[in-house]
CSV table of N, CA, C and O in Angstrom, one decimal:
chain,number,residue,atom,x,y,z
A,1,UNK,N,0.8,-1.2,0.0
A,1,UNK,CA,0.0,0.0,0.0
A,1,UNK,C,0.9,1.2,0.0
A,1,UNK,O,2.1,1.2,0.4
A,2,UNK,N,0.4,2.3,-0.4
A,2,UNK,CA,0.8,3.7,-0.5
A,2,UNK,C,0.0,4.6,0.1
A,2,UNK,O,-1.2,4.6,0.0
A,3,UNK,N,0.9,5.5,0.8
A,3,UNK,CA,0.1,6.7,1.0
A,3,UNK,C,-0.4,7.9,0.5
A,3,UNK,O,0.7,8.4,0.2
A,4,UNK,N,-1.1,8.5,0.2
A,4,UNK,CA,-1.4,9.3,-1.0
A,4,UNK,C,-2.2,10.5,0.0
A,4,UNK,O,-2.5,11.4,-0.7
A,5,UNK,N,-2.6,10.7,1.3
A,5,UNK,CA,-2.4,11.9,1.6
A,5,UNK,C,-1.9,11.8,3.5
A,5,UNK,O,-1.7,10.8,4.2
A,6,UNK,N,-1.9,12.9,3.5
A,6,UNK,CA,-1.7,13.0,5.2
A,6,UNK,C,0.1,13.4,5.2
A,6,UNK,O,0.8,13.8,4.2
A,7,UNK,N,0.5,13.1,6.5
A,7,UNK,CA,1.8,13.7,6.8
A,7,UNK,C,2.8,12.6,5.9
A,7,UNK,O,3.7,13.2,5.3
A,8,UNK,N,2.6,11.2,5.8
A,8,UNK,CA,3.3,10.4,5.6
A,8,UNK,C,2.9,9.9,3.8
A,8,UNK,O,2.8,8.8,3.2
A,9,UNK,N,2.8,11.2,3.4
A,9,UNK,CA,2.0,10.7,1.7
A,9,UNK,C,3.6,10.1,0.9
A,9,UNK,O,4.7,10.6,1.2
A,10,UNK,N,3.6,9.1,-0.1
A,10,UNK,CA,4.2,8.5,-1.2
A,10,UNK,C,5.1,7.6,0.0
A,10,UNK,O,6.0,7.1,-0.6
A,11,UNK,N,5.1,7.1,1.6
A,11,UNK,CA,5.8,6.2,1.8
A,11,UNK,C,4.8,4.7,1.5
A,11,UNK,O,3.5,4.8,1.6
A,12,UNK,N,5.3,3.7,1.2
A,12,UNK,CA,4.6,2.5,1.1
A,12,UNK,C,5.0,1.5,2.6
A,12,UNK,O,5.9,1.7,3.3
A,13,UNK,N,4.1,0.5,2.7
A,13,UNK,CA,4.6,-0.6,3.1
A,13,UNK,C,3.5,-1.5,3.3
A,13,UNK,O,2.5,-0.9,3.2
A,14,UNK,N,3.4,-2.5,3.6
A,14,UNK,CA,2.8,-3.6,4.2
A,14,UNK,C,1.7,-3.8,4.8
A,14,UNK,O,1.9,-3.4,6.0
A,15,UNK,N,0.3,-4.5,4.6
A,15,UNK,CA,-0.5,-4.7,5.6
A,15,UNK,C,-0.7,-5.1,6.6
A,15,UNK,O,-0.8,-6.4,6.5
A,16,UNK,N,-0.7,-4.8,7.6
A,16,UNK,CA,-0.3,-5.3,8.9
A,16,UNK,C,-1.8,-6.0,9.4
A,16,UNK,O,-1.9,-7.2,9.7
A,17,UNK,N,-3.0,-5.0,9.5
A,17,UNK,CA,-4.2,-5.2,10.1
A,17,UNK,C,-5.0,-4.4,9.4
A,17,UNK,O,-4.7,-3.2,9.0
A,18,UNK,N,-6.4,-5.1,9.2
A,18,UNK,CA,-7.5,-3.8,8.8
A,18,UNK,C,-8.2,-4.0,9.7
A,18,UNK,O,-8.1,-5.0,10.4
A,19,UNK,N,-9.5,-2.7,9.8
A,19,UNK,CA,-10.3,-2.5,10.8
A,19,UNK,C,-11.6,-2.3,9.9
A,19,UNK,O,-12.1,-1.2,9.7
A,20,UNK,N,-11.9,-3.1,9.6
A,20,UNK,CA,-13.1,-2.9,8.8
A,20,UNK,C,-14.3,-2.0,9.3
A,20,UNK,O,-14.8,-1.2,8.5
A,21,UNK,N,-14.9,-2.1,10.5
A,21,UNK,CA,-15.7,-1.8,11.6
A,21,UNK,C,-16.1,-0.1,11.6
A,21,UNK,O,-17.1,0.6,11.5
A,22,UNK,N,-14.3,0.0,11.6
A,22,UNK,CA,-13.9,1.8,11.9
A,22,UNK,C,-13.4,2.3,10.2
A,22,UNK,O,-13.0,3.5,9.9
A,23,UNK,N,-13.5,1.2,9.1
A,23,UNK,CA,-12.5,1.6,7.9
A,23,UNK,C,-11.1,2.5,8.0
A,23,UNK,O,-10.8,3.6,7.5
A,24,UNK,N,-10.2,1.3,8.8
A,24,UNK,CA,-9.1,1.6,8.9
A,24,UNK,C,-8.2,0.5,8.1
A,24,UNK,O,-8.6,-0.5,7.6
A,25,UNK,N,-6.8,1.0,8.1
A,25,UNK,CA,-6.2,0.5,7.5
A,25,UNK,C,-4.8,0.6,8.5
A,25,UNK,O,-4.4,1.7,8.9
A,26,UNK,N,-4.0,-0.8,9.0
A,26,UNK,CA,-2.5,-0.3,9.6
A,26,UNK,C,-1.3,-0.9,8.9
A,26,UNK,O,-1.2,-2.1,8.9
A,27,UNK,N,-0.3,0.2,8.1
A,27,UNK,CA,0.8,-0.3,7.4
A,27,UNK,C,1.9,-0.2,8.5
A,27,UNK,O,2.0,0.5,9.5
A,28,UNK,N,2.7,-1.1,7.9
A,28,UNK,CA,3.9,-1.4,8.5
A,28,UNK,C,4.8,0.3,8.4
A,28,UNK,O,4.5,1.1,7.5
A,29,UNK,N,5.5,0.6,9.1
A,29,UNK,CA,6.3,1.6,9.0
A,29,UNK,C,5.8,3.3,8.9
A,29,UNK,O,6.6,4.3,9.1
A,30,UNK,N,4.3,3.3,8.5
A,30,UNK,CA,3.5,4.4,8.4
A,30,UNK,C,2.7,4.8,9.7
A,30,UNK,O,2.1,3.9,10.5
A,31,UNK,N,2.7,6.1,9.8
A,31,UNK,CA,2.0,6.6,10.7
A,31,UNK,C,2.2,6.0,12.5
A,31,UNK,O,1.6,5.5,13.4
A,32,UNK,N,3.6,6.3,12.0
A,32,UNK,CA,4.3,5.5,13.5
A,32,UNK,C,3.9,6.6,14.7
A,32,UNK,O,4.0,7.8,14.4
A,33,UNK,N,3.6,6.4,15.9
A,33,UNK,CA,3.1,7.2,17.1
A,33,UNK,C,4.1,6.8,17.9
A,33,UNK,O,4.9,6.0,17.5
A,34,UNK,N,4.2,7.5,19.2
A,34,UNK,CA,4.3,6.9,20.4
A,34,UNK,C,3.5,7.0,21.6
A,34,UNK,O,2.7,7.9,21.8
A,35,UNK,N,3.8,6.1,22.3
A,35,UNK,CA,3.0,5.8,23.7
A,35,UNK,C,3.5,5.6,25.0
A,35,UNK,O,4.0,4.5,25.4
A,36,UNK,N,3.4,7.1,25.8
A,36,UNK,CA,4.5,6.6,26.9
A,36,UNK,C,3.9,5.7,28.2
A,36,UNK,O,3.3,6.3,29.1
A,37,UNK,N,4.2,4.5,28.4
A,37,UNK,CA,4.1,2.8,29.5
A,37,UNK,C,5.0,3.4,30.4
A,37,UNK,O,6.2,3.8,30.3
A,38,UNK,N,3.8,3.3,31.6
A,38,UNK,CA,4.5,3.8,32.9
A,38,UNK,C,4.8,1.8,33.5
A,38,UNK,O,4.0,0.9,33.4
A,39,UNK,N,5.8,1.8,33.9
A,39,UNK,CA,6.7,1.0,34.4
A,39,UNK,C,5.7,0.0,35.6
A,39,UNK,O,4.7,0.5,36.2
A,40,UNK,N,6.2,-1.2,35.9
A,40,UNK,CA,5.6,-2.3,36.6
A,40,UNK,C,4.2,-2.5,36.5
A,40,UNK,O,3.8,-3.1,37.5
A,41,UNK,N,3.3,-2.2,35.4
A,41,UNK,CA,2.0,-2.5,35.5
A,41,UNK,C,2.2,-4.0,34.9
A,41,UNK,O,3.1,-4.3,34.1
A,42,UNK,N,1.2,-4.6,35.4
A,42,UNK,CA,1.0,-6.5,34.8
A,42,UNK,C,0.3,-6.3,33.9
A,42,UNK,O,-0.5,-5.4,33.4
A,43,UNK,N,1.2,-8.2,33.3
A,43,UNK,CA,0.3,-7.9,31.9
A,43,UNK,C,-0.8,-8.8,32.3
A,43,UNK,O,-0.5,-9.9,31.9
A,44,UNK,N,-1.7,-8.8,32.9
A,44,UNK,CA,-2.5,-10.1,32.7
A,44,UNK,C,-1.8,-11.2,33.5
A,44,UNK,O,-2.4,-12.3,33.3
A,45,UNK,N,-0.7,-11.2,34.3
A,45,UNK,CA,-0.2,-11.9,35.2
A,45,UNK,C,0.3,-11.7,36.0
A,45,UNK,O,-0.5,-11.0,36.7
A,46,UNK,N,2.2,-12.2,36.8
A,46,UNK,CA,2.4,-11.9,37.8
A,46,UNK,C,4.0,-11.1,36.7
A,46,UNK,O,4.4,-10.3,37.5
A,47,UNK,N,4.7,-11.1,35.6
A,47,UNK,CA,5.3,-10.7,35.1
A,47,UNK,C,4.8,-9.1,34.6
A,47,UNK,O,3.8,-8.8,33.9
A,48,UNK,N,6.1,-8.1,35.2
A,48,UNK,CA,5.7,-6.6,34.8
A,48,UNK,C,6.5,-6.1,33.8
A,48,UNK,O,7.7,-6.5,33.5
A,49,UNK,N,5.7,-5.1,33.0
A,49,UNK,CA,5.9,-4.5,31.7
A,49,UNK,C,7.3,-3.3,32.1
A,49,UNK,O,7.4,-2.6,33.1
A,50,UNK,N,8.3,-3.2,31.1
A,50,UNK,CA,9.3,-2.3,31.6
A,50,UNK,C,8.5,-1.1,31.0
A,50,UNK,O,7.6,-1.1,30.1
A,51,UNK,N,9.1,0.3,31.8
A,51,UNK,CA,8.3,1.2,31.1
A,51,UNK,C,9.1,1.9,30.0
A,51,UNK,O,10.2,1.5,29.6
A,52,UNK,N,8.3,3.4,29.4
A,52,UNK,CA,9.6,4.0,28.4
A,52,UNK,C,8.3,4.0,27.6
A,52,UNK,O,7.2,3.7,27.9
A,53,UNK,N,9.0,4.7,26.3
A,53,UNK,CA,8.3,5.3,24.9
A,53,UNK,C,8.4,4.0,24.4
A,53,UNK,O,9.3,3.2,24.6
A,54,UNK,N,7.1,3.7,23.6
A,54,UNK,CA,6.7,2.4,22.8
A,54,UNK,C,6.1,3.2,21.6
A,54,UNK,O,5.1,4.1,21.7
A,55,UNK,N,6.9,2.6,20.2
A,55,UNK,CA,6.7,3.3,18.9
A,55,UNK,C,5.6,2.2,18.6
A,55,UNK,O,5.6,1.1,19.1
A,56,UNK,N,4.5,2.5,17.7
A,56,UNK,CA,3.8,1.8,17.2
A,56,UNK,C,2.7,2.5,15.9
A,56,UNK,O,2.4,3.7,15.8
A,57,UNK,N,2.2,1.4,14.8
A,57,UNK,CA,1.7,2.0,13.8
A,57,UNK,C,0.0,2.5,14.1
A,57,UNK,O,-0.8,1.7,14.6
A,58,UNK,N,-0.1,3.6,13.9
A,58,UNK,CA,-1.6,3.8,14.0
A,58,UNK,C,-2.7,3.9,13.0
A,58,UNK,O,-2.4,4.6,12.1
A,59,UNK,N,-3.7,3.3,12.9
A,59,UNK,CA,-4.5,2.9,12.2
A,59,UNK,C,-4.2,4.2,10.8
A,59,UNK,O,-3.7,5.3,11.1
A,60,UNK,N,-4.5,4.0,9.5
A,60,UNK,CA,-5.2,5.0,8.5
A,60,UNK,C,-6.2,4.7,8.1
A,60,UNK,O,-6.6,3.5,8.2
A,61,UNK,N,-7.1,5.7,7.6
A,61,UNK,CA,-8.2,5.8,6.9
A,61,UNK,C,-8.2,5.2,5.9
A,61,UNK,O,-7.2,5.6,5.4
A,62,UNK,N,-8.9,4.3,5.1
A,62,UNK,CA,-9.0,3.7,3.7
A,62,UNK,C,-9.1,4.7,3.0
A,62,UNK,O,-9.0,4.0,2.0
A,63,UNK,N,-9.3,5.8,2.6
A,63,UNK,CA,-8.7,6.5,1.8
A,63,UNK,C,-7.9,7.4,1.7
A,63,UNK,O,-7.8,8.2,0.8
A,64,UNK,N,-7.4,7.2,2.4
A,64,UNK,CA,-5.8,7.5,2.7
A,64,UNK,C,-4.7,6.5,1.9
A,64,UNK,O,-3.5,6.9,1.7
A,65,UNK,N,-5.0,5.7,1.6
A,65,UNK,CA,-4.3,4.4,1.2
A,65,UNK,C,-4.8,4.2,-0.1
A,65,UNK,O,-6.0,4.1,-0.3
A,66,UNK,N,-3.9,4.1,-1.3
A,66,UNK,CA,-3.9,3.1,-2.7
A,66,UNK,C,-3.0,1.7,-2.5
A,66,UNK,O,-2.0,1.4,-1.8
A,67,UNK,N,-3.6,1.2,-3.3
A,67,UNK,CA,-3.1,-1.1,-3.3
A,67,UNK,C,-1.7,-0.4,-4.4
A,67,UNK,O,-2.0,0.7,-4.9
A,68,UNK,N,-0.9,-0.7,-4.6
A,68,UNK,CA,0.0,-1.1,-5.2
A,68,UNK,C,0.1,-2.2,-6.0
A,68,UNK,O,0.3,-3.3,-5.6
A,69,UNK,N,-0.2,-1.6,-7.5
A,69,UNK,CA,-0.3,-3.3,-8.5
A,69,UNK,C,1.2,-4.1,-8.8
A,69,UNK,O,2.0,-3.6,-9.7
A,70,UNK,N,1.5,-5.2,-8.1
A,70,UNK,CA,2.6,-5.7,-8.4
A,70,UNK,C,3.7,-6.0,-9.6
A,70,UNK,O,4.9,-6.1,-9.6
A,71,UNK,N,2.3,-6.1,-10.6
A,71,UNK,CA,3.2,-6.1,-12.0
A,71,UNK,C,3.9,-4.8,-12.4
A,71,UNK,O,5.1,-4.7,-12.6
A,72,UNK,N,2.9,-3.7,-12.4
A,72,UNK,CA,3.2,-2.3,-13.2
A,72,UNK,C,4.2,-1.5,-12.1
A,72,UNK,O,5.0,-0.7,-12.6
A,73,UNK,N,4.2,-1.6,-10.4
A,73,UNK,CA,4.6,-0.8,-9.7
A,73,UNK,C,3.4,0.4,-9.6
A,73,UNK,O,3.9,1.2,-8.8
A,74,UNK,N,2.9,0.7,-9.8
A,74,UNK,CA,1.8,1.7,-9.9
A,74,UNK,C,1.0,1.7,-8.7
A,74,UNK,O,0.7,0.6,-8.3
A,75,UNK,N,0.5,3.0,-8.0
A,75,UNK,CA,-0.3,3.0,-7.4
A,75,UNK,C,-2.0,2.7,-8.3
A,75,UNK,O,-2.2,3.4,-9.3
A,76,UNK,N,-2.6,2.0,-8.1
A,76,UNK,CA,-4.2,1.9,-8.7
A,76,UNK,C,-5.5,1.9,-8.2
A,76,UNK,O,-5.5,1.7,-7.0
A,77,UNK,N,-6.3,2.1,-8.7
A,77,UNK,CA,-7.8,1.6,-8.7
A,77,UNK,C,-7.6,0.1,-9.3
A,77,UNK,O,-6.9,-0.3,-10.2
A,78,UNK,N,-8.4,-0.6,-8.1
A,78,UNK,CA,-8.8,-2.0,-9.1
A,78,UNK,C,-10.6,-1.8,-9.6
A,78,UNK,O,-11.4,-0.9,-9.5
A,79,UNK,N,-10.6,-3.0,-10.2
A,79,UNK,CA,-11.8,-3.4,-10.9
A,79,UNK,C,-12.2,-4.6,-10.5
A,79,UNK,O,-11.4,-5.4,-10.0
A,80,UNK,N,-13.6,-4.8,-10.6
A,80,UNK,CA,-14.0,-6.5,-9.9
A,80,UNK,C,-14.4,-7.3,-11.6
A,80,UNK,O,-15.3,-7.0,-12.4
A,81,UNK,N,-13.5,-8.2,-11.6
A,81,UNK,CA,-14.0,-9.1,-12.8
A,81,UNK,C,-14.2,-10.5,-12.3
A,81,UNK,O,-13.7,-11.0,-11.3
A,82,UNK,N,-15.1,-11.3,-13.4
A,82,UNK,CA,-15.7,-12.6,-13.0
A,82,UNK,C,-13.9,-13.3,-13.9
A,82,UNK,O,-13.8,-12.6,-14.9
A,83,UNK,N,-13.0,-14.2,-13.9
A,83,UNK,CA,-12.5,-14.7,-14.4
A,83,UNK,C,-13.0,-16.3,-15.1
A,83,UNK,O,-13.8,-17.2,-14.7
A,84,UNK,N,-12.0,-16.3,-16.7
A,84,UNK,CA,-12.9,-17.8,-17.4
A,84,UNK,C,-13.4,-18.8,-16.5
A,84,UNK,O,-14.5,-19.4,-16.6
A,85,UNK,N,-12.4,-19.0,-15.3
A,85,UNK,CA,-13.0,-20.1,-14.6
A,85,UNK,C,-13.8,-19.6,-13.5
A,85,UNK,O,-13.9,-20.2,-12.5
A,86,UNK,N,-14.4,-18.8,-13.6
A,86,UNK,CA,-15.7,-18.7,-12.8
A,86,UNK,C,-15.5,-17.8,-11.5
A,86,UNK,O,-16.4,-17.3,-10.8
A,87,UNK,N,-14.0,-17.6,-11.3
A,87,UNK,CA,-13.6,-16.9,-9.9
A,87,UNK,C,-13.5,-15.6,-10.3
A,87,UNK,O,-13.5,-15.1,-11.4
A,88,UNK,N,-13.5,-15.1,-9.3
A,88,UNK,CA,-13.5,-13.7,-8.7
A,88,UNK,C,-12.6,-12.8,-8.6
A,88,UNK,O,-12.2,-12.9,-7.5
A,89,UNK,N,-12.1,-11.9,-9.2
A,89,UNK,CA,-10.8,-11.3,-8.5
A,89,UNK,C,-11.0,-9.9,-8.9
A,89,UNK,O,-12.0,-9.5,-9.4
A,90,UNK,N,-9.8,-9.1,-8.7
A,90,UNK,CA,-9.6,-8.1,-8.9
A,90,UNK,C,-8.2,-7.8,-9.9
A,90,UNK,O,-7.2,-8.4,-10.0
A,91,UNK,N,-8.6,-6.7,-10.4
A,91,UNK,CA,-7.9,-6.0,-12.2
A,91,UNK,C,-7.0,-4.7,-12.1
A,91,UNK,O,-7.5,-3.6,-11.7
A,92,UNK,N,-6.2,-4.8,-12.4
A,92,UNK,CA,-5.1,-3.1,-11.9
A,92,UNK,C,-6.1,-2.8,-13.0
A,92,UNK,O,-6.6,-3.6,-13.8
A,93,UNK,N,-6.2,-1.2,-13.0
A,93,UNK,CA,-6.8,-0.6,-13.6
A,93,UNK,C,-5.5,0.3,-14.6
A,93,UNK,O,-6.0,1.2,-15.3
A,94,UNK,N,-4.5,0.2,-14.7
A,94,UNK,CA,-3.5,0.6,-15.4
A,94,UNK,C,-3.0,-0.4,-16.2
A,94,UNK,O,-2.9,-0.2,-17.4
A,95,UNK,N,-2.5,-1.9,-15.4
A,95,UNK,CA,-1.8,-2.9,-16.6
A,95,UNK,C,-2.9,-3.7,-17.1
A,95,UNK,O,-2.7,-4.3,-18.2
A,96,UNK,N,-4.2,-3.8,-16.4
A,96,UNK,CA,-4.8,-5.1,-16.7
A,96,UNK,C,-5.0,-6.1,-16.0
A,96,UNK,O,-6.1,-6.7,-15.8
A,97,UNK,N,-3.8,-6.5,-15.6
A,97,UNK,CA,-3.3,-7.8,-15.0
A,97,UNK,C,-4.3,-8.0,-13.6
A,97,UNK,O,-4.7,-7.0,-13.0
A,98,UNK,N,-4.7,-9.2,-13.3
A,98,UNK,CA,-5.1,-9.7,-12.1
A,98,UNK,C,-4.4,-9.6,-11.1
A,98,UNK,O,-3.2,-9.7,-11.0
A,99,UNK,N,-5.2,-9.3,-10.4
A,99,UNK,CA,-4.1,-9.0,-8.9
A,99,UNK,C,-4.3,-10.3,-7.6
A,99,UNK,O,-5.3,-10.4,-7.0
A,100,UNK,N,-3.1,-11.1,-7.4
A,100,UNK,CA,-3.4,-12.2,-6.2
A,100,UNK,C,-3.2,-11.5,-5.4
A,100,UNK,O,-2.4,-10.6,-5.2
A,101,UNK,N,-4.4,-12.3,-4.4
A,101,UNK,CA,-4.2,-11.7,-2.9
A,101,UNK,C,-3.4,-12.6,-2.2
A,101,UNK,O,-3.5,-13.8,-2.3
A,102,UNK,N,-2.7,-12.2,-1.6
A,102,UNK,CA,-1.2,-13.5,-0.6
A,102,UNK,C,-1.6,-12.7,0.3
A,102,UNK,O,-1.4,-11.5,0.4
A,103,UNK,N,-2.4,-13.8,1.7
A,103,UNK,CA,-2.3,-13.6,2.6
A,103,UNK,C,-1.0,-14.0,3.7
A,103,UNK,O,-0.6,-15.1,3.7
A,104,UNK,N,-0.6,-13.3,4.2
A,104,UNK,CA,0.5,-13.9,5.3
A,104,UNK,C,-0.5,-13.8,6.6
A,104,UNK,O,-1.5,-13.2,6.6
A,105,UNK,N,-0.1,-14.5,7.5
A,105,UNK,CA,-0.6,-14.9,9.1
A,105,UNK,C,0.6,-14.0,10.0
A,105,UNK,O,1.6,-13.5,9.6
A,106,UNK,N,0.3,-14.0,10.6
A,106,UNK,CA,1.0,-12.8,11.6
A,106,UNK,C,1.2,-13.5,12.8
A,106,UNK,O,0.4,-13.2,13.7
A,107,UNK,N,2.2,-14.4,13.2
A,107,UNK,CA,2.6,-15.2,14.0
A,107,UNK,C,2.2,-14.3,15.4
A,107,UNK,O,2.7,-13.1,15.3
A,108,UNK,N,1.6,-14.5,16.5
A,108,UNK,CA,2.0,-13.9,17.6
A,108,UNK,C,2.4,-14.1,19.0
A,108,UNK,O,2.6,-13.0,19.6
């Protein structure tokens, strides 16, 4: 994904999480915050959290964000096409080409 407005416009990176609910979007390396963790609070156990500034990505707005079509390098619009075999997908709106979705899992 790419950024196309806000403070962090033309950096790209990675989908991390979407928030469908709120129409958010969080990329990897964009719209980095911080949050200052005050020291010995538990997490949910008897082991305590060190404290200090903790960087993290904050949600964006879905339109704030264009898909990046793989083939062309291009920021795009897609299109929804039926393909010959009956499936579903989506069409850069610049090269043409079908766009696969690769999900990764996010070990945690």
């Amino acid at each position: 994904m790419v950024v196309i407005a806000g403070k962090d416009k033309g950096k790209q990176g990675e989908v991390l999480r979407t928030l469908p609910g709120e129409a958010k979007i969080v990329v990897r390396g964009v719209n980095v915050m911080k949050r200052h963790a005050k020291a010995g609070q538990s997490a949910g156990g008897t082991k305590a959290i060190q404290g200090g500034v903790i960087d993290f990505e904050a949600p964006l707005s879905y339109s704030n964000v264009m898909l990046v079509c793989p083939h062309c390098n291009e920021p795009t619009r897609v299109k929804r096409v039926v393909l010959d075999n009956g499936t579903k997908a989506i069409e850069c709106r610049n090269c043409g080409e079908p766009y696969e979705r690769i999900k990764k899992v996010e070990v945690q």
